[in-house]
Coordinates of C-alpha atoms in Angstrom, one line a residue:
Chain A
X1 CA 65.2 -40.9 15.7
X2 CA 62.2 -42.6 14.6
X3 CA 60.8 -46.4 15.7
X4 CA 57.7 -47.7 14.6
X5 CA 57.4 -51.0 16.0
X6 CA 54.6 -53.5 15.0
X7 CA 54.4 -55.2 18.0
X8 CA 53.5 -54.0 21.4
X9 CA 56.1 -55.8 23.1
X10 CA 58.9 -54.2 20.8
X11 CA 57.1 -50.9 21.7
X12 CA 57.6 -51.4 25.5
X13 CA 60.9 -52.9 25.4
X14 CA 61.9 -49.5 23.2
X15 CA 60.2 -47.5 25.7
X16 CA 61.8 -49.1 28.2
X17 CA 65.4 -48.9 27.5
X18 CA 65.1 -44.9 26.3
X19 CA 63.3 -41.8 27.1
X20 CA 60.9 -41.2 24.0
X21 CA 57.9 -39.0 22.7
X22 CA 54.9 -41.2 22.3
X23 CA 53.6 -40.5 18.7
X24 CA 49.6 -41.3 18.1
X25 CA 47.8 -39.7 15.3
X26 CA 49.9 -36.6 15.2
X27 CA 47.3 -33.8 15.5
X28 CA 48.3 -32.5 18.9
X29 CA 51.9 -33.2 18.3
X30 CA 52.7 -31.4 15.2
X31 CA 51.4 -28.1 16.4
X32 CA 53.0 -28.5 19.9
X33 CA 56.2 -28.9 17.6
X34 CA 55.4 -26.0 15.5
X35 CA 55.4 -28.7 12.0
X36 CA 58.8 -29.8 13.2
X37 CA 58.9 -33.5 14.6
X38 CA 62.5 -33.6 13.4
X39 CA 62.8 -31.4 16.9
X40 CA 60.9 -33.8 19.1
X41 CA 63.9 -36.0 19.9
X42 CA 63.2 -39.9 19.7
X43 CA 59.4 -40.7 18.6
X44 CA 57.8 -44.0 19.3
X45 CA 55.3 -44.2 16.4
X46 CA 52.5 -46.1 17.7
X47 CA 50.5 -46.6 14.5
X48 CA 51.4 -50.0 13.1
X49 CA 50.8 -51.9 16.2
X50 CA 47.7 -53.8 15.3
X51 CA 46.6 -54.4 18.9
X52 CA 46.1 -50.9 19.8
X53 CA 43.4 -50.4 17.1
X54 CA 40.7 -53.2 18.3
X55 CA 37.5 -53.0 19.4
X56 CA 36.1 -55.9 21.1
X57 CA 33.1 -56.8 22.8
X58 CA 32.8 -58.9 25.8
X59 CA 30.2 -59.6 28.7
X60 CA 31.9 -57.3 31.1
X61 CA 33.0 -54.5 28.9
X62 CA 33.5 -52.9 25.4
X63 CA 37.1 -52.3 25.3
X64 CA 38.2 -50.0 22.6
X65 CA 42.2 -49.7 21.5
X66 CA 43.7 -46.3 22.8
X67 CA 45.1 -46.1 18.7
X68 CA 41.2 -45.8 17.6
X69 CA 40.4 -42.6 16.0
X70 CA 37.6 -40.3 16.7
X71 CA 35.9 -40.9 13.2
X72 CA 36.0 -44.9 14.3
X73 CA 34.6 -43.6 17.7
X74 CA 31.9 -41.7 15.7
X75 CA 30.8 -44.2 13.0
X76 CA 31.5 -47.9 14.5
X77 CA 28.2 -49.8 15.2
X78 CA 29.4 -51.6 18.5
X79 CA 30.1 -48.1 19.7
X80 CA 27.4 -45.8 18.7
X81 CA 24.9 -48.5 19.5
X82 CA 25.8 -48.9 23.4
X83 CA 27.3 -45.7 24.0
X84 CA 25.4 -43.2 21.3
X85 CA 26.9 -40.1 23.6
X86 CA 30.7 -41.6 23.4
X87 CA 29.9 -41.5 19.5
X88 CA 28.5 -38.1 19.8
X89 CA 31.4 -36.4 22.0
X90 CA 33.7 -38.0 19.1
X91 CA 31.8 -36.4 16.3
X92 CA 32.6 -33.2 18.1
X93 CA 35.9 -33.0 18.2
X94 CA 37.6 -30.8 15.3
X95 CA 37.0 -31.6 11.8
X96 CA 36.5 -34.3 9.5
X97 CA 40.6 -34.3 8.9
X98 CA 41.2 -34.2 12.7
X99 CA 38.8 -37.1 13.1
X100 CA 40.0 -39.3 10.6
X101 CA 43.7 -39.1 12.4
X102 CA 43.2 -38.4 16.1
X103 CA 43.1 -40.9 18.5
X104 CA 41.5 -41.4 21.7
X105 CA 44.7 -42.5 23.4
X106 CA 46.2 -39.6 22.4
X107 CA 43.3 -37.5 23.5
X108 CA 43.7 -38.5 27.2
X109 CA 47.4 -39.0 27.3
X110 CA 47.3 -35.1 26.1
X111 CA 45.9 -34.3 29.0
X112 CA 44.1 -31.1 27.8
X113 CA 41.7 -29.6 30.4
X114 CA 39.4 -29.0 27.5
X115 CA 39.5 -32.4 25.9
X116 CA 36.0 -33.4 24.5
X117 CA 36.7 -37.1 25.5
X118 CA 37.7 -37.7 29.0
X119 CA 34.1 -36.2 30.7
X120 CA 32.2 -38.4 28.8
X121 CA 34.4 -41.8 29.5
X122 CA 34.5 -40.8 33.0
X123 CA 30.8 -40.1 33.2
X124 CA 30.8 -43.9 31.7
X125 CA 32.8 -45.0 34.6
X126 CA 35.6 -46.2 32.0
X127 CA 38.8 -47.9 33.2
X128 CA 42.2 -47.9 31.1
X129 CA 44.3 -50.3 31.0
X130 CA 48.2 -49.4 31.1
X131 CA 51.2 -51.4 29.9
X132 CA 55.0 -51.2 30.7
X133 CA 57.6 -53.9 30.5
X134 CA 57.4 -55.2 33.5
X135 CA 53.6 -55.2 34.4
X136 CA 50.0 -54.1 32.8
X137 CA 47.8 -52.6 35.5
X138 CA 43.7 -51.4 35.1
X139 CA 42.9 -48.2 36.7
X140 CA 40.1 -45.9 36.6
X141 CA 40.3 -43.3 33.6
X142 CA 39.7 -40.2 36.3
X143 CA 42.9 -41.3 38.2
X144 CA 44.9 -40.7 35.3
X145 CA 44.6 -36.9 35.0
X146 CA 46.9 -35.0 37.3
X147 CA 46.5 -31.4 35.8
X148 CA 46.9 -29.6 32.3
X149 CA 49.0 -31.8 30.1
X150 CA 50.0 -34.3 33.2
X151 CA 49.3 -37.8 33.8
X152 CA 49.9 -40.4 36.3
X153 CA 51.4 -42.3 33.2
X154 CA 55.5 -43.3 34.0
X155 CA 57.6 -42.5 31.4
X156 CA 57.6 -46.2 30.3
X157 CA 53.9 -46.1 30.4
X158 CA 51.5 -46.7 27.1
X159 CA 47.8 -46.9 27.6
X160 CA 46.4 -49.7 25.7
X161 CA 42.7 -49.8 25.8
X162 CA 39.6 -48.1 27.4
X163 CA 37.3 -50.7 29.1
X164 CA 33.3 -49.3 29.1
X165 CA 31.1 -51.2 31.4
X166 CA 27.5 -51.7 29.8
X167 CA 24.9 -49.3 31.0
X168 CA 22.6 -50.7 33.4
X169 CA 18.7 -50.4 32.2
X170 CA 17.1 -47.3 32.9
X171 CA 20.4 -45.3 33.1
X172 CA 20.6 -41.9 30.7
X173 CA 23.7 -40.9 29.5
X174 CA 24.1 -37.0 28.0
X175 CA 26.9 -35.0 26.5
X176 CA 26.9 -31.7 25.7
X177 CA 29.6 -29.2 24.6
X178 CA 29.7 -25.6 24.3
X179 CA 32.0 -24.0 21.7
X180 CA 32.7 -20.4 20.2
X181 CA 31.7 -22.2 16.8
X182 CA 30.6 -25.8 15.8
X183 CA 33.8 -26.9 14.0
X184 CA 37.3 -26.9 15.3
X185 CA 36.6 -25.4 18.7
X186 CA 38.3 -26.0 21.8
X187 CA 35.6 -26.4 24.4
X188 CA 34.6 -22.9 26.3
X189 CA 32.5 -26.0 28.5
X190 CA 31.7 -29.2 28.0
X191 CA 29.8 -31.7 30.6
X192 CA 29.1 -35.6 30.6
X193 CA 26.1 -36.9 32.7
X194 CA 24.9 -40.4 33.6
X195 CA 21.6 -40.4 35.6
X196 CA 20.2 -44.0 36.3
X197 CA 16.5 -43.7 37.0
X198 CA 13.7 -45.9 38.5
X199 CA 10.7 -45.7 39.8
X200 CA 11.1 -41.5 40.3
X201 CA 14.5 -42.4 42.0
X202 CA 17.6 -41.1 40.9
X203 CA 19.6 -44.2 41.9
X204 CA 22.9 -43.1 40.2
X205 CA 24.3 -39.5 39.2
X206 CA 27.7 -39.2 37.5
X207 CA 28.4 -35.2 36.5
X208 CA 31.7 -34.5 34.8
X209 CA 32.8 -30.9 33.7
X210 CA 35.5 -30.4 31.1
X211 CA 37.4 -26.9 30.8
X212 CA 36.5 -26.1 33.8
X213 CA 39.5 -27.1 36.2
X214 CA 42.9 -28.0 35.7
X215 CA 41.5 -31.5 34.7
X216 CA 38.4 -32.9 34.1
X217 CA 36.0 -32.7 36.9
X218 CA 33.9 -35.1 38.6
X219 CA 31.4 -33.3 41.0
X220 CA 30.9 -35.8 43.7
X221 CA 29.1 -33.3 45.9
X222 CA 26.4 -33.2 43.3
X223 CA 26.7 -36.8 42.9
X224 CA 26.3 -37.7 47.0
X225 CA 23.4 -34.9 47.3
X226 CA 21.5 -36.6 44.0
X227 CA 21.4 -40.2 44.7
X228 CA 19.0 -41.8 46.5
X229 CA 16.9 -38.9 46.6
X230 CA 13.5 -38.6 44.7
X231 CA 14.0 -36.8 41.0
X232 CA 12.2 -33.9 41.0
X233 CA 12.4 -30.2 39.5
X234 CA 14.2 -28.6 43.0
X235 CA 16.5 -31.6 43.0
X236 CA 17.6 -30.3 39.6
X237 CA 17.6 -27.2 40.7
X238 CA 19.8 -27.7 43.7
X239 CA 22.3 -30.1 41.5
X240 CA 22.9 -27.1 38.9
X241 CA 23.5 -24.5 41.4
X242 CA 26.1 -27.4 43.1
X243 CA 27.9 -27.9 40.5
X244 CA 28.3 -24.5 39.1
X245 CA 29.8 -23.5 42.8
X246 CA 32.3 -26.8 42.3
X247 CA 33.9 -26.0 39.6
X248 CA 37.4 -24.1 39.1
X249 CA 36.9 -22.4 35.9
X250 CA 39.4 -19.9 34.8
X251 CA 39.0 -16.5 32.8
X252 CA 41.0 -17.3 29.5
X253 CA 40.9 -16.1 26.1
X254 CA 37.6 -18.5 24.9
X255 CA 35.7 -17.6 27.9
X256 CA 35.6 -16.2 31.4
X257 CA 35.1 -18.1 34.8
X258 CA 31.7 -16.4 35.2
X259 CA 30.3 -17.2 31.9
X260 CA 31.4 -20.7 32.5
X261 CA 29.7 -20.9 35.8
X262 CA 26.5 -20.0 34.4
X263 CA 27.1 -22.5 31.6
X264 CA 27.8 -25.4 33.9
X265 CA 24.6 -24.8 35.8
X266 CA 22.2 -24.4 32.4
X267 CA 23.9 -27.5 31.1
X268 CA 22.9 -29.1 34.3
X269 CA 19.3 -28.3 33.8
X270 CA 18.7 -28.8 30.3
X271 CA 20.3 -32.4 30.5
X272 CA 18.6 -33.3 33.8
X273 CA 15.1 -31.6 33.0
X274 CA 15.2 -33.5 29.6
X275 CA 15.2 -36.7 31.6
X276 CA 12.4 -35.5 33.9
X277 CA 10.4 -35.1 31.0
X278 CA 11.3 -38.8 29.5
X279 CA 12.5 -41.0 32.2
X280 CA 9.7 -43.5 34.0
X281 CA 8.6 -41.7 37.2
X282 CA 6.4 -44.5 38.0
X283 CA 3.7 -43.4 40.3
X284 CA 2.7 -39.5 40.0
X285 CA 2.8 -39.3 43.6
X286 CA 5.8 -39.0 45.6
X287 CA 8.3 -41.5 45.1
X288 CA 9.6 -43.6 47.7
X289 CA 12.9 -43.4 47.4
Chain B
X1 CA 67.9 -41.0 9.9
X2 CA 66.2 -41.6 6.6
X3 CA 64.0 -44.1 5.4
X4 CA 62.7 -45.6 1.9
X5 CA 59.0 -44.7 1.7
X6 CA 56.7 -46.2 -0.7
X7 CA 53.7 -44.1 -1.8
X8 CA 50.9 -44.6 -4.7
X9 CA 50.4 -40.6 -5.6
X10 CA 47.7 -40.1 -8.0
X11 CA 47.8 -43.5 -9.0
X12 CA 51.6 -43.1 -9.8
X13 CA 54.2 -44.9 -7.4
X14 CA 56.5 -43.1 -5.7
X15 CA 59.7 -43.9 -3.6
X16 CA 61.6 -41.6 -2.1
X17 CA 64.2 -41.4 0.9
X18 CA 63.4 -39.2 3.4
X19 CA 63.4 -38.7 7.6
X20 CA 60.2 -40.2 8.3
X21 CA 59.2 -37.4 10.8
X22 CA 58.6 -34.9 7.9
X23 CA 55.1 -33.8 7.0
X24 CA 53.3 -35.4 4.3
X25 CA 52.6 -31.6 2.8
X26 CA 56.0 -31.0 2.6
X27 CA 57.1 -34.0 1.1
X28 CA 54.3 -33.6 -1.8
X29 CA 55.7 -30.1 -2.3
X30 CA 59.3 -30.4 -2.3
X31 CA 60.2 -33.9 -2.8
X32 CA 57.3 -34.5 -5.6
X33 CA 56.6 -31.1 -7.1
X34 CA 53.1 -31.1 -6.1
X35 CA 52.2 -28.0 -5.3
X36 CA 48.4 -27.9 -5.3
X37 CA 48.3 -28.9 -1.3
X38 CA 48.7 -25.5 0.3
X39 CA 50.4 -24.8 3.7
X40 CA 48.0 -22.3 5.6
X41 CA 47.8 -22.7 9.4
X42 CA 50.2 -25.7 9.7
X43 CA 48.5 -26.8 12.7
X44 CA 45.1 -28.5 11.1
X45 CA 42.9 -25.5 11.7
X46 CA 42.3 -24.6 8.2
X47 CA 42.2 -27.5 5.6
X48 CA 44.3 -25.6 2.9
X49 CA 46.5 -28.6 2.7
X50 CA 44.0 -31.1 2.7
X51 CA 44.4 -34.5 0.8
X52 CA 43.0 -38.3 0.9
X53 CA 44.9 -40.7 2.1
X54 CA 43.9 -44.2 2.0
X55 CA 40.3 -42.9 1.0
X56 CA 40.6 -40.6 4.4
X57 CA 40.5 -36.8 4.1
X58 CA 43.6 -35.7 6.1
X59 CA 45.2 -32.7 6.9
X60 CA 48.8 -33.5 5.4
X61 CA 50.5 -30.7 7.7
X62 CA 49.9 -33.2 10.4
X63 CA 50.8 -36.4 8.9
X64 CA 54.4 -37.9 9.4
X65 CA 55.6 -39.5 6.0
X66 CA 56.6 -42.4 8.3
X67 CA 52.5 -43.1 8.8
X68 CA 52.0 -42.8 4.9
X69 CA 54.7 -45.1 4.2
X70 CA 52.6 -47.8 1.5
X71 CA 50.0 -45.6 1.3
X72 CA 47.6 -44.4 -1.2
X73 CA 47.1 -40.6 -1.8
X74 CA 45.0 -38.4 -4.2
X75 CA 45.9 -34.7 -4.4
X76 CA 44.1 -32.1 -6.4
X77 CA 46.4 -33.0 -9.1
X78 CA 45.2 -36.1 -9.8
X79 CA 41.8 -34.7 -10.0
X80 CA 41.4 -33.7 -13.9
X81 CA 41.3 -35.7 -16.6
X82 CA 44.3 -34.5 -18.8
X83 CA 42.8 -31.2 -20.0
X84 CA 39.2 -32.0 -18.9
X85 CA 38.3 -30.9 -15.4
X86 CA 37.1 -32.9 -12.8
X87 CA 32.8 -32.1 -12.2
X88 CA 33.8 -30.6 -9.1
X89 CA 36.5 -28.0 -10.5
X90 CA 34.0 -27.1 -13.7
X91 CA 31.5 -26.6 -10.8
X92 CA 33.7 -24.5 -8.6
X93 CA 34.6 -22.5 -11.9
X94 CA 30.8 -22.1 -12.7
X95 CA 29.4 -21.1 -9.6
X96 CA 32.1 -18.6 -8.9
X97 CA 33.3 -20.7 -5.9
X98 CA 36.8 -19.9 -6.3
X99 CA 38.1 -16.2 -5.4
X100 CA 42.0 -16.1 -4.5
X101 CA 42.1 -19.6 -4.8
X102 CA 44.5 -20.6 -1.9
X103 CA 41.5 -22.9 -0.1
X104 CA 39.9 -24.2 -3.3
X105 CA 42.6 -27.4 -3.7
X106 CA 41.4 -28.6 -0.2
X107 CA 37.8 -27.5 -0.6
X108 CA 37.7 -29.7 -3.8
X109 CA 38.9 -32.8 -2.3
X110 CA 36.9 -32.2 0.6
X111 CA 33.9 -32.2 -1.6
X112 CA 35.0 -35.2 -3.6
X113 CA 35.3 -37.0 -0.6
X114 CA 31.9 -36.0 0.9
X115 CA 30.3 -36.9 -2.5
X116 CA 32.0 -40.3 -2.2
X117 CA 30.3 -41.0 1.0
X118 CA 27.0 -39.4 0.5
X119 CA 26.1 -38.6 -3.4
X120 CA 23.3 -36.4 -2.4
X121 CA 23.9 -34.3 0.5
X122 CA 21.8 -31.8 2.5
X123 CA 23.3 -28.2 2.6
X124 CA 23.7 -29.3 6.4
X125 CA 25.8 -32.3 5.2
X126 CA 27.9 -30.2 2.8
X127 CA 28.4 -27.6 5.8
X128 CA 29.7 -30.4 7.8
X129 CA 31.7 -32.1 5.3
X130 CA 33.6 -28.8 4.6
X131 CA 33.7 -27.6 8.4
X132 CA 37.7 -28.0 8.5
X133 CA 38.0 -26.2 5.3
X134 CA 38.1 -22.2 5.9
X135 CA 37.6 -20.0 2.7
X136 CA 38.6 -15.9 3.8
X137 CA 36.8 -14.7 0.5
X138 CA 33.7 -16.5 -1.0
X139 CA 31.4 -16.6 2.3
X140 CA 30.7 -20.5 1.2
X141 CA 27.4 -20.3 -0.3
X142 CA 29.1 -20.5 -3.9
X143 CA 30.9 -23.3 -2.9
X144 CA 27.8 -25.2 -1.4
X145 CA 25.9 -24.4 -4.5
X146 CA 28.4 -25.8 -6.6
X147 CA 28.6 -29.2 -4.5
X148 CA 24.8 -29.1 -4.9
X149 CA 24.8 -28.7 -8.6
X150 CA 27.5 -31.8 -8.9
X151 CA 25.3 -33.7 -6.7
X152 CA 22.2 -33.0 -8.7
X153 CA 24.1 -34.0 -11.8
X154 CA 24.8 -37.3 -10.6
X155 CA 21.5 -38.2 -10.4

């Protein structure tokens, strides 16, 4: 069976009453069923629900509907002007053909450990709104991921949108993706990093690594080590070392665990050293953090 | 379960009744007899099945026909004007950008889509525009040259 509701309420009603598979852009679902969605049982197609395609700006957050495609994340001014690193991450997914169909919500709900959007959205401290027929709730995106292909979503819940708080002044956001080639590559490792720097002090740090554990991994220990400290080359070295120790990568067909640890270390260094060069460090002498 | 699906394919209105979960690629090839779009990998990696759907370049192997209802689709069959080849098709011949030909329909549609967005792309932009289309024969250089030639002609 194939349902294609035009209203969210109708979709939630359908999902409440029966077991169904959600269809967003199809770029993950078709490969999963080897091209035969006729084998996929009951399908709930979300593509006609206008509400899920909206991008809205308020004072508190930029709201991005779950059915917004990677191509729109890449090109839409309201996204790229406030969150260029999110547009950049979207531009590195798949190919033009994949980006024109694949959606943000699909990328999140699919919960691939190697997905490119979760690390950057987590570093941006995104929340998501999730709804069932009974209730809607807002949760931290990082609480969504439970394991490879596993999320905290209940059977009758749909991701409605992501909410991104506007970045504070003095905040730098960086995304890196390492793949076997440029296009159509699943990340060997990806990393998103947010750093708020003021007068030579690291006020806030978020480091999220993908393809390095069963879920996208926020490196809490590194954040605790760095926050409130003077932003120095020595600190960057320590953080990079800590991140490479904290991730839990595996050997697979794309890369070895050892390689992933060394890439993670280098990406932290590349990211933070680029900020040491460019950020406002205030006084030349040691900062009082 | 079947549904009535309306499509405008290469300017012509078509109505079919079919399972909405079937792939656009299969409907084009099996129901409409448009066999220009090819199945290579069947999972969105090779681009041989590329078509233009409502102005977007897509892999037709990843589009349920139910999501294409009411859409406007351009395939390779709609490129030539009668006997007269489209400038991109002619340039592919002139520059030897075709060998086995399996990737060619998808390549030409990706090129057409690229030139629609950017009439004078750089070599780097051409590579990016074709990054979802694999060719195992030509080494890509002649394809890039053919597209550059079309873009020069448009000046």
